[in-house]
Amino acid sequence: MDNRWNRAAALVSALVLAAGLAACASAPSTPTPSPSPVVTPSPVPVTTLPPTPTPSATPVPGVQVTVDFTKLDACAKAYLGEEGVWDYQNMVNAILKREGSYTLKNSSEDINGFIMDSIFRSQCLLRALVPQTSVSDNGKTLYFTYRYDQAMHVQEIMAFEQSFQAIIADIIKPGYNELDSALEIYRYFATRFSYDYSFDPSLGIDIEVYDALKDDLAVCHTFANACRFALQQLGIESAEGRGISTLDESFHAWLQVKLDGQWYHLDPTFENGDTQG
């Protein structure tokens, strides 16, 4: 009896254990959580300001001029008189237009001679454009032989005007008085041009300002007349001084400038570092 009971209790325990195991086997297993992904934050963009530019000095605009080839100094106007000035200005305009001749209206031989000398010796451009002239028997009509054809004639005039406009705008600033302007012009041409020691006046070929602006070679009257022309465009009275050089007893030309009612002598040739004087 006891043995049967013990076997029955063992069977029940075994059944209970088997049922428990079966229940454990059929119950869903709890999943092992996977590690959370590590999120790397995106870098926050750093806004940088552009560098502050270093302020540069604003160039002061220079003086703007309109080149006028008919301008005359007060001394020349006083000598020529009203009729002579009229003739001078009209003859200049005739050359600028490349007309073949011009008939002077003034009857004075002295005045007419001065007009020709003013243009064909001291004028910076016109003598270069008109290398040869002839005069009628009565001395009243001038005939012009031109260096260039019509198209090149106009082109060279424009180039010359632009050269002087650029020079004046570069060195003369608003607010300059006459002394400031005169000294700047004097220094500019005294240092820009080099003296041409190959120049031989006996050859009959002169060095005009027109030529010097192209190759930067000059002689005494080229230095002086370049300064004069620039001063004329600014309304500053000047003249060409002429005499004999004490250096070698040859002809010499220099610049005279009237400032505050007084005349001053300036010699850009001997100011130039290339001259042997």
PDB file of N, CA and C in Angstrom, residues 25 44 60 67 72 100 123 134 140 149 154 167 176 194 199 208 233 242 247 255 273 275:
ATOM      1  N   ALA A  25       8.663  26.225 -21.724  1.00  0.00           N
ATOM      2  CA  ALA A  25       9.111  26.139 -23.110  1.00  0.00           C
ATOM      3  C   ALA A  25       8.207  26.909 -24.052  1.00  0.00           C
ATOM      4  N   VAL A  44      27.670  72.268 -35.149  1.00  0.00           N
ATOM      5  CA  VAL A  44      26.935  73.523 -35.351  1.00  0.00           C
ATOM      6  C   VAL A  44      27.812  74.445 -36.181  1.00  0.00           C
ATOM      7  N   VAL A  60      42.771 111.362 -54.444  1.00  0.00           N
ATOM      8  CA  VAL A  60      42.082 112.630 -54.665  1.00  0.00           C
ATOM      9  C   VAL A  60      42.047 112.902 -56.162  1.00  0.00           C
ATOM     10  N   VAL A  67      42.028 121.090 -72.995  1.00  0.00           N
ATOM     11  CA  VAL A  67      43.192 121.663 -73.668  1.00  0.00           C
ATOM     12  C   VAL A  67      42.735 122.662 -74.719  1.00  0.00           C
ATOM     13  N   LEU A  72      46.674 132.287 -74.996  1.00  0.00           N
ATOM     14  CA  LEU A  72      47.852 133.142 -75.039  1.00  0.00           C
ATOM     15  C   LEU A  72      48.077 133.750 -73.664  1.00  0.00           C
ATOM     16  N   GLY A 100      44.558 124.166 -95.803  1.00  0.00           N
ATOM     17  CA  GLY A 100      45.786 124.336 -96.563  1.00  0.00           C
ATOM     18  C   GLY A 100      46.474 125.663 -96.382  1.00  0.00           C
ATOM     19  N   GLN A 123      54.986 126.798 -79.865  1.00  0.00           N
ATOM     20  CA  GLN A 123      53.806 125.948 -79.713  1.00  0.00           C
ATOM     21  C   GLN A 123      54.216 124.486 -79.621  1.00  0.00           C
ATOM     22  N   SER A 134      55.084 128.070 -96.015  1.00  0.00           N
ATOM     23  CA  SER A 134      55.551 129.051 -96.994  1.00  0.00           C
ATOM     24  C   SER A 134      54.632 130.269 -96.919  1.00  0.00           C
ATOM     25  N   LYS A 140      51.061 137.856 -96.525  1.00  0.00           N
ATOM     26  CA  LYS A 140      49.787 137.806 -95.793  1.00  0.00           C
ATOM     27  C   LYS A 140      49.220 136.389 -95.672  1.00  0.00           C
ATOM     28  N   ASP A 149      48.220 112.555 -92.795  1.00  0.00           N
ATOM     29  CA  ASP A 149      46.956 112.667 -93.515  1.00  0.00           C
ATOM     30  C   ASP A 149      45.861 113.069 -92.522  1.00  0.00           C
ATOM     31  N   VAL A 154      44.058 114.117 -86.969  1.00  0.00           N
ATOM     32  CA  VAL A 154      43.072 114.199 -85.876  1.00  0.00           C
ATOM     33  C   VAL A 154      43.484 113.295 -84.721  1.00  0.00           C
ATOM     34  N   ILE A 167      48.489 114.203 -67.447  1.00  0.00           N
ATOM     35  CA  ILE A 167      49.589 114.737 -66.645  1.00  0.00           C
ATOM     36  C   ILE A 167      49.063 115.714 -65.595  1.00  0.00           C
ATOM     37  N   TYR A 176      45.197 123.502 -54.946  1.00  0.00           N
ATOM     38  CA  TYR A 176      46.554 123.990 -55.166  1.00  0.00           C
ATOM     39  C   TYR A 176      46.496 125.464 -55.578  1.00  0.00           C
ATOM     40  N   SER A 194      64.710 113.301 -70.363  1.00  0.00           N
ATOM     41  CA  SER A 194      66.168 113.215 -70.298  1.00  0.00           C
ATOM     42  C   SER A 194      66.735 114.106 -71.393  1.00  0.00           C
ATOM     43  N   PHE A 199      71.362 115.760 -79.957  1.00  0.00           N
ATOM     44  CA  PHE A 199      70.691 116.825 -80.704  1.00  0.00           C
ATOM     45  C   PHE A 199      71.715 117.713 -81.395  1.00  0.00           C
ATOM     46  N   GLU A 208      60.382 118.853 -80.509  1.00  0.00           N
ATOM     47  CA  GLU A 208      59.175 119.488 -79.988  1.00  0.00           C
ATOM     48  C   GLU A 208      58.667 118.726 -78.767  1.00  0.00           C
ATOM     49  N   GLN A 233      47.401 126.083 -69.686  1.00  0.00           N
ATOM     50  CA  GLN A 233      46.111 125.407 -69.534  1.00  0.00           C
ATOM     51  C   GLN A 233      45.504 125.667 -68.156  1.00  0.00           C
ATOM     52  N   ARG A 242      65.147 133.409 -73.032  1.00  0.00           N
ATOM     53  CA  ARG A 242      66.157 133.021 -74.014  1.00  0.00           C
ATOM     54  C   ARG A 242      67.436 133.797 -73.757  1.00  0.00           C
ATOM     55  N   LEU A 247      77.634 128.181 -69.493  1.00  0.00           N
ATOM     56  CA  LEU A 247      78.341 126.898 -69.434  1.00  0.00           C
ATOM     57  C   LEU A 247      79.203 126.683 -70.662  1.00  0.00           C
ATOM     58  N   LEU A 255      62.477 128.737 -68.256  1.00  0.00           N
ATOM     59  CA  LEU A 255      61.084 129.071 -67.965  1.00  0.00           C
ATOM     60  C   LEU A 255      61.013 130.300 -67.060  1.00  0.00           C
ATOM     61  N   GLY A 273      68.485 115.752 -63.720  1.00  0.00           N
ATOM     62  CA  GLY A 273      69.697 115.077 -63.268  1.00  0.00           C
ATOM     63  C   GLY A 273      70.582 114.562 -64.379  1.00  0.00           C
ATOM     64  N   THR A 275      71.479 116.345 -67.077  1.00  0.00           N
ATOM     65  CA  THR A 275      72.257 117.394 -67.741  1.00  0.00           C
ATOM     66  C   THR A 275      73.593 117.561 -67.061  1.00  0.00           C
TER      67      THR A 275
END
